Amino acid sequence: MNSNSLRGFVKRGLYFVLFMVLSSFATIFGFKVTFVVEAPTYTPFDDEIYIAGTFNNWNPGDPKYRLVRSGHTYTITLELNGLIEYKFTRGSWETVEKGQRGQEIPNRVLNVDRDMVVNITVNHWRDFVEKQQAGLRKTYTGNIKLIKDFYSPELENKRDIIIYLPPDYETSNERYPVLYMHDGQNIFDASTSFSGVEWGADETAEDLIKKGLIRPIIIVGIYNTGAERMNEYSPWVDNNYGGGKGDSYAKFIVNTLKPYIDKHFRTLPDRENTAIMGSSMGGLISLYIGFEYNDVFSKIGAMSPSVWFANRRLIEYVKNTEVKDFTAIYVDMGTAEGSNPEARLNDARELYKILLNKENVDVMYLEDRGAPHSESAWARRLPEALLYFFGK
């Protein structure tokens, strides 16, 4: 072996030893994992949140694994390694997290092979769900119809559809504009809302109609399907949160649900009298559907839209998509939303500026000072959107 070969051999050997040493350190000490947890807005302010899992013998109230609170966001940084399972609690298994519809969820699983930041949304706590199921009554106002298990051939699944009809629907032969709204379980009824707080869309519409401030309208609430919500509410895939079924969800609304509603209820089916609205991911998918099917929808409502999703693909989509027919667009954002309110607010402002420069678009933009990302905030702003779309 010549001297150059020997030096190369020794160099490779040193690299190998260094790699093994670093690997050993990672195995012994672990990688840094920061969990950023968005808790339900109803979480009691004084309650602590803990992470429990295979790394602490599933102790639900271990003080070493208590998260630090900032608003509705909690964080903790741990040194972990390999495949772990975990859940979040408020100190006991009686207060463990539950799913969006209050259901039990499987253990969260994470393969830790590097330093990472993990963003988590806790939908519910067990004790709240049990109390809600035991004590909450239905809070419908006005003429409400519920269609159970409405089938979508586009998505091959079922969901409930809930419909608000205006005060004079049963006593007139009139036809009415229609507003389609996502997350239907949250808009009329506190007993089905994932947070126990509803939008009050039925009360708001009833009040504005009776005061003569807006035209009588029909509101169609489209239930989300829980685990598939994120997938259905975006046409683009986010590496951390899913997505990708937004096109199929849009086709379900346009090709299956709308024809059914127009056939079975006295609607004004033309685009001038058809609107779509949602909040958060529902705001994102409303903008997408309203642009993709601009021949169907003339009004688009996006409350606190999730512009951040899938590396802000919505921004490029809105910027590069032509609006052929006149369209009214409502966009808003609270100034205290999520773990990074400034970034959320800047996203909304950028979206607003793009919409301002588009042809055939009229846009109303609202910033709600101090408002969080919550049903109660959207309920408070809903009258503004209804007046903008349907005001007399």
CSV table of C-alpha atoms in Angstrom, one decimal, residues 24-343:
chain,number,residue,atom,x,y,z
A,24,SER,CA,-23.5,6.7,20.1
A,25,PHE,CA,-24.1,10.2,21.5
A,26,ALA,CA,-27.5,10.4,19.7
A,27,THR,CA,-28.4,6.9,21.0
A,28,ILE,CA,-27.4,7.8,24.6
A,29,PHE,CA,-28.6,11.3,24.8
A,30,GLY,CA,-31.3,11.4,22.1
A,31,PHE,CA,-32.3,14.1,19.7
A,32,LYS,CA,-34.1,17.3,20.6
A,33,VAL,CA,-37.8,17.1,19.8
A,34,THR,CA,-39.9,20.2,20.4
A,35,PHE,CA,-43.7,19.6,20.6
A,36,VAL,CA,-45.9,22.6,19.8
A,37,VAL,CA,-49.4,21.9,20.9
A,38,GLU,CA,-52.5,23.9,20.0
A,39,ALA,CA,-55.1,23.2,22.8
A,40,PRO,CA,-58.9,23.6,22.5
A,41,THR,CA,-60.0,27.1,23.2
A,42,TYR,CA,-62.1,26.0,26.2
A,43,THR,CA,-59.1,24.5,28.0
A,44,PRO,CA,-59.2,26.0,31.6
A,45,PHE,CA,-56.5,28.6,31.9
A,46,ASP,CA,-55.1,27.3,35.1
A,47,ASP,CA,-54.9,23.6,33.9
A,48,GLU,CA,-51.5,22.1,33.1
A,49,ILE,CA,-50.9,20.0,30.0
A,50,TYR,CA,-48.6,17.0,30.1
A,51,ILE,CA,-47.1,14.6,27.5
A,52,ALA,CA,-47.2,10.9,28.5
A,53,GLY,CA,-45.7,8.0,26.5
A,54,THR,CA,-43.4,5.1,26.2
A,55,PHE,CA,-40.5,7.4,27.4
A,56,ASN,CA,-42.0,8.0,30.9
A,57,ASN,CA,-43.9,4.8,31.5
A,58,TRP,CA,-47.1,6.5,30.4
A,59,ASN,CA,-47.3,8.7,33.5
A,60,PRO,CA,-50.1,11.1,32.7
A,61,GLY,CA,-49.1,13.8,35.2
A,62,ASP,CA,-45.3,13.5,35.4
A,63,PRO,CA,-44.1,17.0,36.4
A,64,LYS,CA,-40.9,16.5,34.3
A,65,TYR,CA,-43.1,16.3,31.2
A,66,ARG,CA,-45.3,19.4,31.8
A,67,LEU,CA,-45.7,21.8,28.8
A,68,VAL,CA,-45.2,25.5,29.0
A,69,ARG,CA,-48.2,27.6,28.1
A,70,SER,CA,-48.4,30.7,25.9
A,71,GLY,CA,-52.1,31.5,25.1
A,72,HIS,CA,-53.7,28.4,23.7
A,73,THR,CA,-50.3,27.0,22.6
A,74,TYR,CA,-48.1,24.8,24.8
A,75,THR,CA,-44.5,23.7,24.2
A,76,ILE,CA,-42.0,21.2,25.5
A,77,THR,CA,-38.6,20.1,24.3
A,78,LEU,CA,-37.4,16.6,25.1
A,79,GLU,CA,-34.4,14.4,24.3
A,80,LEU,CA,-35.8,11.3,22.6
A,81,ASN,CA,-34.6,8.6,20.3
A,82,GLY,CA,-36.2,5.9,18.1
A,83,LEU,CA,-39.9,5.0,17.8
A,84,ILE,CA,-42.1,6.5,20.5
A,85,GLU,CA,-45.8,6.5,21.3
A,86,TYR,CA,-47.5,9.3,23.2
A,87,LYS,CA,-50.6,11.3,24.1
A,88,PHE,CA,-51.4,14.5,25.8
A,89,THR,CA,-53.4,14.9,29.1
A,90,ARG,CA,-54.3,17.5,31.6
A,91,GLY,CA,-52.8,15.4,34.4
A,92,SER,CA,-54.8,12.2,34.4
A,93,TRP,CA,-56.3,9.6,32.0
A,94,GLU,CA,-59.7,11.1,32.8
A,95,THR,CA,-58.6,14.2,31.0
A,96,VAL,CA,-56.7,12.6,28.1
A,97,GLU,CA,-57.1,14.1,24.6
A,98,LYS,CA,-59.8,12.8,22.3
A,99,GLY,CA,-60.6,13.2,18.6
A,100,GLN,CA,-62.5,15.9,16.6
A,101,ARG,CA,-65.8,14.2,17.1
A,102,GLY,CA,-65.1,13.3,20.8
A,103,GLN,CA,-63.9,9.8,19.9
A,104,GLU,CA,-61.1,7.8,21.3
A,105,ILE,CA,-57.9,8.1,19.3
A,106,PRO,CA,-54.9,5.7,18.9
A,107,ASN,CA,-51.6,6.5,20.5
A,108,ARG,CA,-49.6,9.1,18.5
A,109,VAL,CA,-46.5,7.6,17.0
A,110,LEU,CA,-43.3,9.3,16.1
A,111,ASN,CA,-39.9,8.0,14.8
A,112,VAL,CA,-37.2,10.2,16.2
A,113,ASP,CA,-34.1,10.1,14.1
A,114,ARG,CA,-33.1,13.7,14.1
A,115,ASP,CA,-33.8,17.0,15.8
A,116,MET,CA,-37.3,18.1,14.9
A,117,VAL,CA,-40.3,20.3,15.7
A,118,VAL,CA,-43.7,18.6,15.9
A,119,ASN,CA,-46.9,20.6,15.6
A,120,ILE,CA,-49.9,19.0,17.2
A,121,THR,CA,-53.6,20.0,17.5
A,122,VAL,CA,-55.5,18.6,20.5
A,123,ASN,CA,-59.2,18.6,19.4
A,124,HIS,CA,-60.9,17.6,22.8
A,125,TRP,CA,-60.4,16.5,26.3
A,126,ARG,CA,-62.2,13.4,27.6
A,127,ASP,CA,-63.8,15.0,30.6
A,128,PHE,CA,-65.2,17.9,28.5
A,129,VAL,CA,-66.7,15.5,25.9
A,130,GLU,CA,-68.4,13.4,28.6
A,131,LYS,CA,-69.8,16.5,30.2
A,132,GLN,CA,-71.0,17.8,26.8
A,133,GLN,CA,-72.6,14.6,25.9
A,134,ALA,CA,-74.4,14.4,29.2
A,135,GLY,CA,-75.6,18.0,29.5
A,136,LEU,CA,-75.7,19.9,26.2
A,137,ARG,CA,-79.0,20.3,24.5
A,138,LYS,CA,-79.5,21.0,20.8
A,139,THR,CA,-79.5,24.8,20.1
A,140,TYR,CA,-81.2,25.1,16.7
A,141,THR,CA,-83.1,28.3,15.9
A,142,GLY,CA,-85.7,28.4,13.1
A,143,ASN,CA,-86.5,25.8,10.5
A,144,ILE,CA,-83.7,23.3,10.5
A,145,LYS,CA,-83.5,20.1,8.4
A,146,LEU,CA,-81.0,17.3,8.9
A,147,ILE,CA,-80.0,14.8,6.2
A,148,LYS,CA,-78.2,11.8,7.7
A,149,ASP,CA,-75.4,9.9,6.0
A,150,PHE,CA,-75.5,11.8,2.7
A,151,TYR,CA,-73.4,9.7,0.3
A,152,SER,CA,-70.5,11.1,-1.8
A,153,PRO,CA,-69.6,9.0,-4.8
A,154,GLU,CA,-66.6,11.3,-5.4
A,155,LEU,CA,-65.1,10.6,-2.0
A,156,GLU,CA,-66.8,7.2,-1.3
A,157,ASN,CA,-68.0,8.2,2.1
A,158,LYS,CA,-71.0,9.6,4.0
A,159,ARG,CA,-71.6,12.7,6.0
A,160,ASP,CA,-74.5,14.6,7.5
A,161,ILE,CA,-75.9,17.7,5.8
A,162,ILE,CA,-77.7,20.3,7.9
A,163,ILE,CA,-79.9,23.0,6.3
A,164,TYR,CA,-81.3,26.2,7.6
A,165,LEU,CA,-84.4,27.5,5.8
A,166,PRO,CA,-85.6,31.2,6.1
A,167,PRO,CA,-88.6,32.2,8.3
A,168,ASP,CA,-91.1,32.4,5.4
A,169,TYR,CA,-90.0,29.2,3.6
A,170,GLU,CA,-93.1,27.2,4.6
A,171,THR,CA,-95.6,30.0,3.9
A,172,SER,CA,-94.4,31.3,0.5
A,173,ASN,CA,-93.5,30.1,-2.9
A,174,GLU,CA,-90.3,32.1,-3.1
A,175,ARG,CA,-86.9,30.8,-4.2
A,176,TYR,CA,-83.8,31.7,-2.2
A,177,PRO,CA,-80.0,32.2,-2.5
A,178,VAL,CA,-77.9,29.5,-1.0
A,179,LEU,CA,-74.8,29.7,1.2
A,180,TYR,CA,-72.8,26.5,1.4
A,181,MET,CA,-70.7,26.2,4.6
A,182,HIS,CA,-68.0,23.7,5.7
A,183,ASP,CA,-67.7,22.2,9.2
A,184,GLY,CA,-71.5,21.9,9.3
A,185,GLN,CA,-71.5,20.5,12.8
A,186,ASN,CA,-70.1,23.7,14.2
A,187,ILE,CA,-72.4,26.3,12.6
A,188,PHE,CA,-75.9,25.7,14.1
A,189,ASP,CA,-75.6,23.5,17.2
A,190,ALA,CA,-73.4,23.7,20.3
A,191,SER,CA,-74.1,20.0,21.1
A,192,THR,CA,-72.3,18.9,17.9
A,193,SER,CA,-69.7,21.6,17.6
A,194,PHE,CA,-66.2,20.2,18.3
A,195,SER,CA,-65.4,23.0,20.8
A,196,GLY,CA,-68.9,23.1,22.3
A,197,VAL,CA,-69.3,26.6,20.8
A,198,GLU,CA,-71.3,27.2,17.6
A,199,TRP,CA,-71.2,29.9,15.0
A,200,GLY,CA,-74.8,30.8,15.6
A,201,ALA,CA,-75.4,31.0,11.9
A,202,ASP,CA,-79.1,30.2,12.3
A,203,GLU,CA,-79.6,32.8,14.9
A,204,THR,CA,-77.6,35.4,13.0
A,205,ALA,CA,-79.4,34.7,9.7
A,206,GLU,CA,-82.8,34.7,11.4
A,207,ASP,CA,-82.2,38.0,13.1
A,208,LEU,CA,-80.8,39.8,10.0
A,209,ILE,CA,-83.7,38.5,7.8
A,210,LYS,CA,-86.4,39.5,10.3
A,211,LYS,CA,-84.8,43.0,10.6
A,212,GLY,CA,-84.9,43.3,6.8
A,213,LEU,CA,-81.1,43.8,6.6
A,214,ILE,CA,-80.4,40.8,4.3
A,215,ARG,CA,-82.4,38.8,1.8
A,216,PRO,CA,-83.9,35.6,3.1
A,217,ILE,CA,-81.4,32.8,2.4
A,218,ILE,CA,-80.9,29.0,2.7
A,219,ILE,CA,-77.7,27.9,4.5
A,220,VAL,CA,-76.4,24.4,3.8
A,221,GLY,CA,-74.0,23.1,6.4
A,222,ILE,CA,-71.7,20.3,5.2
A,223,TYR,CA,-70.4,18.2,8.0
A,224,ASN,CA,-66.7,17.3,8.0
A,225,THR,CA,-65.7,13.7,8.3
A,226,GLY,CA,-63.4,14.0,11.3
A,227,ALA,CA,-60.2,12.2,10.4
A,228,GLU,CA,-60.5,13.1,6.7
A,229,ARG,CA,-61.1,16.8,7.3
A,230,MET,CA,-57.6,18.0,6.5
A,231,ASN,CA,-57.4,15.7,3.5
A,232,GLU,CA,-60.6,16.9,2.0
A,233,TYR,CA,-60.1,20.6,2.7
A,234,SER,CA,-57.0,21.0,0.5
A,235,PRO,CA,-56.1,20.0,-3.1
A,236,TRP,CA,-52.4,20.2,-2.1
A,237,VAL,CA,-50.5,17.9,0.2
A,238,ASP,CA,-48.8,19.2,3.3
A,239,ASN,CA,-46.0,16.9,4.4
A,240,ASN,CA,-47.0,17.2,8.0
A,241,TYR,CA,-50.8,17.4,7.9
A,242,GLY,CA,-52.0,15.7,4.7
A,243,GLY,CA,-54.4,17.1,2.1
A,244,GLY,CA,-54.8,16.2,-1.6
A,245,LYS,CA,-58.5,15.3,-1.7
A,246,GLY,CA,-59.7,18.8,-2.2
A,247,ASP,CA,-60.5,18.3,-5.9
A,248,SER,CA,-62.8,15.3,-5.1
A,249,TYR,CA,-64.4,17.3,-2.2
A,250,ALA,CA,-65.1,20.2,-4.6
A,251,LYS,CA,-66.6,17.8,-7.2
A,252,PHE,CA,-68.8,16.3,-4.4
A,253,ILE,CA,-70.3,19.8,-3.6
A,254,VAL,CA,-70.7,20.9,-7.3
A,255,ASN,CA,-71.8,17.6,-8.9
A,256,THR,CA,-73.6,15.8,-6.2
A,257,LEU,CA,-74.7,18.0,-3.3
A,258,LYS,CA,-75.7,21.2,-5.1
A,259,PRO,CA,-77.9,19.3,-7.6
A,260,TYR,CA,-79.6,17.5,-4.8
A,261,ILE,CA,-80.3,20.8,-2.8
A,262,ASP,CA,-81.6,22.5,-6.0
A,263,LYS,CA,-83.9,19.6,-6.7
A,264,HIS,CA,-85.3,19.2,-3.2
A,265,PHE,CA,-85.5,22.8,-2.0
A,266,ARG,CA,-86.7,26.1,-3.5
A,267,THR,CA,-83.3,27.6,-4.4
A,268,LEU,CA,-82.1,30.2,-6.8
A,269,PRO,CA,-79.5,27.9,-8.5
A,270,ASP,CA,-77.7,30.4,-10.6
A,271,ARG,CA,-74.1,31.6,-9.7
A,272,GLU,CA,-75.3,35.1,-8.7
A,273,ASN,CA,-77.2,33.5,-5.9
A,274,THR,CA,-74.8,30.8,-4.8
A,275,ALA,CA,-72.1,31.4,-2.1
A,276,ILE,CA,-69.5,29.2,-0.3
A,277,MET,CA,-67.8,29.9,3.0
A,278,GLY,CA,-65.6,28.4,5.7
A,279,SER,CA,-63.0,29.1,8.3
A,280,SER,CA,-59.4,28.0,8.8
A,281,MET,CA,-58.9,25.0,6.4
A,282,GLY,CA,-62.6,25.7,5.4
A,283,GLY,CA,-61.5,29.1,4.3
A,284,LEU,CA,-58.7,27.7,2.1
A,285,ILE,CA,-61.0,25.2,0.4
A,286,SER,CA,-63.7,27.8,-0.1
A,287,LEU,CA,-61.2,30.0,-2.0
A,288,TYR,CA,-60.1,27.0,-4.1
A,289,ILE,CA,-63.6,25.9,-4.9
A,290,GLY,CA,-64.8,29.4,-5.6
A,291,PHE,CA,-62.0,29.9,-8.1
A,292,GLU,CA,-62.1,26.5,-9.7
A,293,TYR,CA,-65.9,26.6,-10.1
A,294,ASN,CA,-66.3,30.3,-10.7
A,295,ASP,CA,-69.2,29.6,-13.1
A,296,VAL,CA,-71.0,28.1,-10.0
A,297,PHE,CA,-70.1,30.5,-7.2
A,298,SER,CA,-70.2,34.3,-7.2
A,299,LYS,CA,-69.5,34.8,-3.5
A,300,ILE,CA,-66.6,33.3,-1.4
A,301,GLY,CA,-66.1,33.6,2.3
A,302,ALA,CA,-62.7,32.8,3.9
A,303,MET,CA,-62.5,33.4,7.6
A,304,SER,CA,-59.0,33.0,9.1
A,305,PRO,CA,-57.9,31.0,6.0
A,306,SER,CA,-55.0,28.6,6.5
A,307,VAL,CA,-52.8,30.3,4.0
A,308,TRP,CA,-49.7,28.6,5.6
A,309,PHE,CA,-50.8,25.1,4.6
A,310,ALA,CA,-48.7,23.2,2.0
A,311,ASN,CA,-46.0,25.9,2.0
A,312,ARG,CA,-48.5,28.6,1.2
A,313,ARG,CA,-49.6,27.1,-2.1
A,314,LEU,CA,-52.8,29.1,-1.9
A,315,ILE,CA,-51.0,32.3,-2.5
A,316,GLU,CA,-49.5,31.2,-5.8
A,317,TYR,CA,-52.8,29.6,-6.8
A,318,VAL,CA,-54.9,32.8,-6.2
A,319,LYS,CA,-52.2,34.9,-7.9
A,320,ASN,CA,-52.1,32.8,-11.0
A,321,THR,CA,-55.8,31.8,-11.4
A,322,GLU,CA,-58.1,33.9,-13.6
A,323,VAL,CA,-61.5,35.1,-12.3
A,324,LYS,CA,-63.7,35.2,-15.3
A,325,ASP,CA,-66.9,36.5,-13.8
A,326,PHE,CA,-67.5,39.1,-11.1
A,327,THR,CA,-67.0,37.6,-7.7
A,328,ALA,CA,-67.4,39.0,-4.2
A,329,ILE,CA,-64.8,37.7,-1.7
A,330,TYR,CA,-64.8,38.2,2.1
A,331,VAL,CA,-61.5,37.6,4.0
A,332,ASP,CA,-60.7,38.1,7.7
A,333,MET,CA,-58.2,37.3,10.3
A,334,GLY,CA,-57.9,37.8,14.1
A,335,THR,CA,-54.7,39.5,15.4
A,336,ALA,CA,-54.2,36.7,18.1
A,337,GLU,CA,-54.4,33.6,16.0
A,338,GLY,CA,-52.3,30.5,16.6
A,339,SER,CA,-48.7,30.2,17.9
A,340,ASN,CA,-47.4,32.9,15.5
A,341,PRO,CA,-50.1,35.5,15.1
A,342,GLU,CA,-47.9,38.0,13.2
A,343,ALA,CA,-47.2,35.4,10.5
